[in-house]
Amino acid sequence: MTARPLMFFGTTNLDLCFNVERLPMPGESLMGILSRHPGGKGANQAVAAARLGLKPHFYTRLGDDDAGQSLLKSLTEAGVCTDAIEICVGEVSGSALVLVGDDGSNMIVIDPGANAKVAQDMIASATKFIEHDAIVVAEMGMPSVALNRLFEMKRDKGFELIFNPAPVRPGLSSAAWRSVDFVTPNQREAFELTGIEVCDFDSAAAAAVRLLDLGPRAALITLGAQGAYYADATHSFALHAFPVKAVDTTAAGDAFNGAFAASLAQRLPLREAVRKALAVAALCVTRRGAQSSMPSADAVDEFLKSQTILELE
Ligand code: ADP
C-alpha cells in the first residue's frame, strides 16, 4: 500500500551549537567548541520523516541570506520537498544558540528571524501542497495567527492534524484546538498547557485528561527517557523509552514527532507508530546534532529487530 502524503509546517533555524563540559550558571563564562548545523523544529521533523523514506512537503519561511541558502540546500539534500518554502528578500533567517553539556543536557535561545513573519495568506497558499488524505504536522514556532489559519483549512482540506505545541505560547483559538487530532507536548509543555506537573505515567494520564478538554481528539505526551503516554476519549496506553546511552538530547522531540507522523503516513497501527517514534527518538539521542542525528529507515529497522530479541528474552 502506498504511503499517505505528509506535510510539515514550521520553523527553520541555523543552529550555532556549543559543546561544553557542563551548562553555565548565570554570569559564568565557559569554554566550548562551536559547530553550525541546520535546525528548527519544523525542519528537524521534516528531515526525520524524510530519513525514514517519506518525501514530505515542508512549508517554512527563510531569509535570502547565506544561512537561508544553506538551510534550503540541506533540506533538499535530506529528501524534503521544498516547493512550498518561501524565501523572503531582505529578511534574516532564523537562528538558534544551542549549548550541549557532556551529560547530554541542553539550553537553547532562538532568534526567529523570518520564522516570526509567517502570515495568514502564505499559509493559505501553502495549503495547495496538501494532497488528499494527507497528514499535516505543525509546531508552535510559527505565529499563532498563521497556525489558526492553517488549522481552519482542515475544514476544506480534511487532513489529519498532528500539533506539537512547542514552544508553548498563547493565541490558539478554541476552534483551532478542536481541529487537532493528536497534540504531542513534552513534559514541560504539558505542564504549561494543563498546570499539571508531569513526572511519570500517572501524572501524564492526569495531564492528558486536561489536554483532551482543550479539544484535540488525542493526546500523546513524551516523557524523555521514560517514554510516551497516549490517551483519547476511549483508550490509553504508555510505552517505555528504549534504553540507550544519551549523548545529546537536542531534537529528541522532533525525531519523535517526525517519526510518528511518518509511521502514520506508512499506515502503521497507532501503537506501532508510537513504538517506532520511540525507537527513532532513542537513536537520535545517541548521536550529536539535530538533523544529522536523525536515523535512516534501515538503522531503525536494525535497532527494532535487536530490541525485539531483547523483549523476547
Ligand atoms: P523534547 O526533546 O521535546 O524535550 P522529550 O525529552 O520528551 O522531548 O523526548 C522525546 C522522546 O525522545 C521521548 O519520548 C523518548 O522517546 C526519546 N528520548 C528522550 N530522551 C531519551 C533517553 N535518554 N533515552 C531514550 N529515549 C529518549
PDB file of N, CA and C and ligand atoms in Angstrom, residues 186 222-225 227 241-242 244 246 249 252-253 256 278 281-282 285, ligand 1:
ATOM      1  N   ASN A 186       5.833  17.738  25.225  1.00  0.00           N
ATOM      2  CA  ASN A 186       6.736  17.044  26.155  1.00  0.00           C
ATOM      3  C   ASN A 186       6.251  17.369  27.581  1.00  0.00           C
ATOM      4  N   THR A 222       5.243  13.108  25.483  1.00  0.00           N
ATOM      5  CA  THR A 222       6.558  12.461  25.575  1.00  0.00           C
ATOM      6  C   THR A 222       7.167  12.769  26.936  1.00  0.00           C
ATOM      7  N   LEU A 223       7.830  11.750  27.517  1.00  0.00           N
ATOM      8  CA  LEU A 223       8.406  11.909  28.858  1.00  0.00           C
ATOM      9  C   LEU A 223       9.897  11.582  28.850  1.00  0.00           C
ATOM     10  N   GLY A 224      10.640  12.142  27.896  1.00  0.00           N
ATOM     11  CA  GLY A 224      12.092  11.960  27.849  1.00  0.00           C
ATOM     12  C   GLY A 224      12.471  10.494  27.967  1.00  0.00           C
ATOM     13  N   ALA A 225      13.419  10.195  28.854  1.00  0.00           N
ATOM     14  CA  ALA A 225      13.951   8.829  28.995  1.00  0.00           C
ATOM     15  C   ALA A 225      12.904   7.846  29.515  1.00  0.00           C
ATOM     16  N   GLY A 227       9.626   7.610  28.244  1.00  0.00           N
ATOM     17  CA  GLY A 227       8.834   7.073  27.138  1.00  0.00           C
ATOM     18  C   GLY A 227       7.731   8.008  26.707  1.00  0.00           C
ATOM     19  N   ALA A 241      10.474   4.187  27.059  1.00  0.00           N
ATOM     20  CA  ALA A 241      11.519   4.556  26.088  1.00  0.00           C
ATOM     21  C   ALA A 241      12.485   3.382  25.952  1.00  0.00           C
ATOM     22  N   PHE A 242      13.173   3.301  24.815  1.00  0.00           N
ATOM     23  CA  PHE A 242      14.196   2.274  24.649  1.00  0.00           C
ATOM     24  C   PHE A 242      15.430   2.694  25.449  1.00  0.00           C
ATOM     25  N   VAL A 244      18.925   3.550  26.047  1.00  0.00           N
ATOM     26  CA  VAL A 244      20.127   3.865  25.257  1.00  0.00           C
ATOM     27  C   VAL A 244      20.986   4.830  26.071  1.00  0.00           C
ATOM     28  N   ALA A 246      22.275   8.290  26.233  1.00  0.00           N
ATOM     29  CA  ALA A 246      22.036   9.586  25.575  1.00  0.00           C
ATOM     30  C   ALA A 246      23.319  10.411  25.592  1.00  0.00           C
ATOM     31  N   THR A 249      20.478  15.253  23.685  1.00  0.00           N
ATOM     32  CA  THR A 249      19.021  15.112  23.544  1.00  0.00           C
ATOM     33  C   THR A 249      18.402  16.182  22.630  1.00  0.00           C
ATOM     34  N   ALA A 252      15.234  15.496  20.212  1.00  0.00           N
ATOM     35  CA  ALA A 252      14.594  14.198  20.509  1.00  0.00           C
ATOM     36  C   ALA A 252      13.098  14.275  20.207  1.00  0.00           C
ATOM     37  N   GLY A 253      12.477  15.358  20.667  1.00  0.00           N
ATOM     38  CA  GLY A 253      11.039  15.534  20.423  1.00  0.00           C
ATOM     39  C   GLY A 253      10.733  15.662  18.932  1.00  0.00           C
ATOM     40  N   PHE A 256      10.849  12.287  17.424  1.00  0.00           N
ATOM     41  CA  PHE A 256       9.633  11.570  17.812  1.00  0.00           C
ATOM     42  C   PHE A 256       8.452  12.013  16.929  1.00  0.00           C
ATOM     43  N   LEU A 278       9.385   6.126  19.282  1.00  0.00           N
ATOM     44  CA  LEU A 278      10.281   5.975  20.439  1.00  0.00           C
ATOM     45  C   LEU A 278      11.649   5.462  19.983  1.00  0.00           C
ATOM     46  N   ALA A 281      13.519   8.310  18.157  1.00  0.00           N
ATOM     47  CA  ALA A 281      13.979   9.310  19.129  1.00  0.00           C
ATOM     48  C   ALA A 281      15.127   8.758  19.975  1.00  0.00           C
ATOM     49  N   ALA A 282      15.064   7.463  20.308  1.00  0.00           N
ATOM     50  CA  ALA A 282      16.152   6.851  21.095  1.00  0.00           C
ATOM     51  C   ALA A 282      17.451   6.882  20.295  1.00  0.00           C
ATOM     52  N   VAL A 285      19.000  10.430  20.208  1.00  0.00           N
ATOM     53  CA  VAL A 285      19.729  10.940  21.383  1.00  0.00           C
ATOM     54  C   VAL A 285      21.100  10.274  21.567  1.00  0.00           C
TER      55      VAL A 285
HETATM   56  P1  ADP B   1      11.806  17.099  23.864  1.00  0.00           P
HETATM   57  O1  ADP B   1      13.030  16.714  23.120  1.00  0.00           O
HETATM   58  O2  ADP B   1      10.783  17.804  23.030  1.00  0.00           O
HETATM   59  O3  ADP B   1      12.070  17.803  25.170  1.00  0.00           O
HETATM   60  P2  ADP B   1      11.403  14.575  25.283  1.00  0.00           P
HETATM   61  O4  ADP B   1      12.547  14.927  26.178  1.00  0.00           O
HETATM   62  O5  ADP B   1      10.130  14.149  25.935  1.00  0.00           O
HETATM   63  O6  ADP B   1      11.037  15.722  24.244  1.00  0.00           O
HETATM   64  O7  ADP B   1      11.904  13.387  24.318  1.00  0.00           O
HETATM   65  C1  ADP B   1      11.134  12.941  23.250  1.00  0.00           C
HETATM   66  C2  ADP B   1      11.310  11.456  23.088  1.00  0.00           C
HETATM   67  O8  ADP B   1      12.705  11.186  22.866  1.00  0.00           O
HETATM   68  C3  ADP B   1      10.942  10.625  24.308  1.00  0.00           C
HETATM   69  O9  ADP B   1       9.569  10.280  24.320  1.00  0.00           O
HETATM   70  C4  ADP B   1      11.810   9.393  24.094  1.00  0.00           C
HETATM   71  O10 ADP B   1      11.199   8.545  23.148  1.00  0.00           O
HETATM   72  C5  ADP B   1      13.061   9.956  23.442  1.00  0.00           C
HETATM   73  N1  ADP B   1      14.109  10.185  24.439  1.00  0.00           N
HETATM   74  C6  ADP B   1      14.480  11.353  25.006  1.00  0.00           C
HETATM   75  N2  ADP B   1      15.477  11.175  25.888  1.00  0.00           N
HETATM   76  C7  ADP B   1      15.762   9.850  25.860  1.00  0.00           C
HETATM   77  C8  ADP B   1      16.703   8.999  26.545  1.00  0.00           C
HETATM   78  N3  ADP B   1      17.578   9.499  27.453  1.00  0.00           N
HETATM   79  N4  ADP B   1      16.690   7.673  26.262  1.00  0.00           N
HETATM   80  C9  ADP B   1      15.825   7.152  25.352  1.00  0.00           C
HETATM   81  N5  ADP B   1      14.925   7.885  24.677  1.00  0.00           N
HETATM   82  C10 ADP B   1      14.884   9.214  24.924  1.00  0.00           C
END
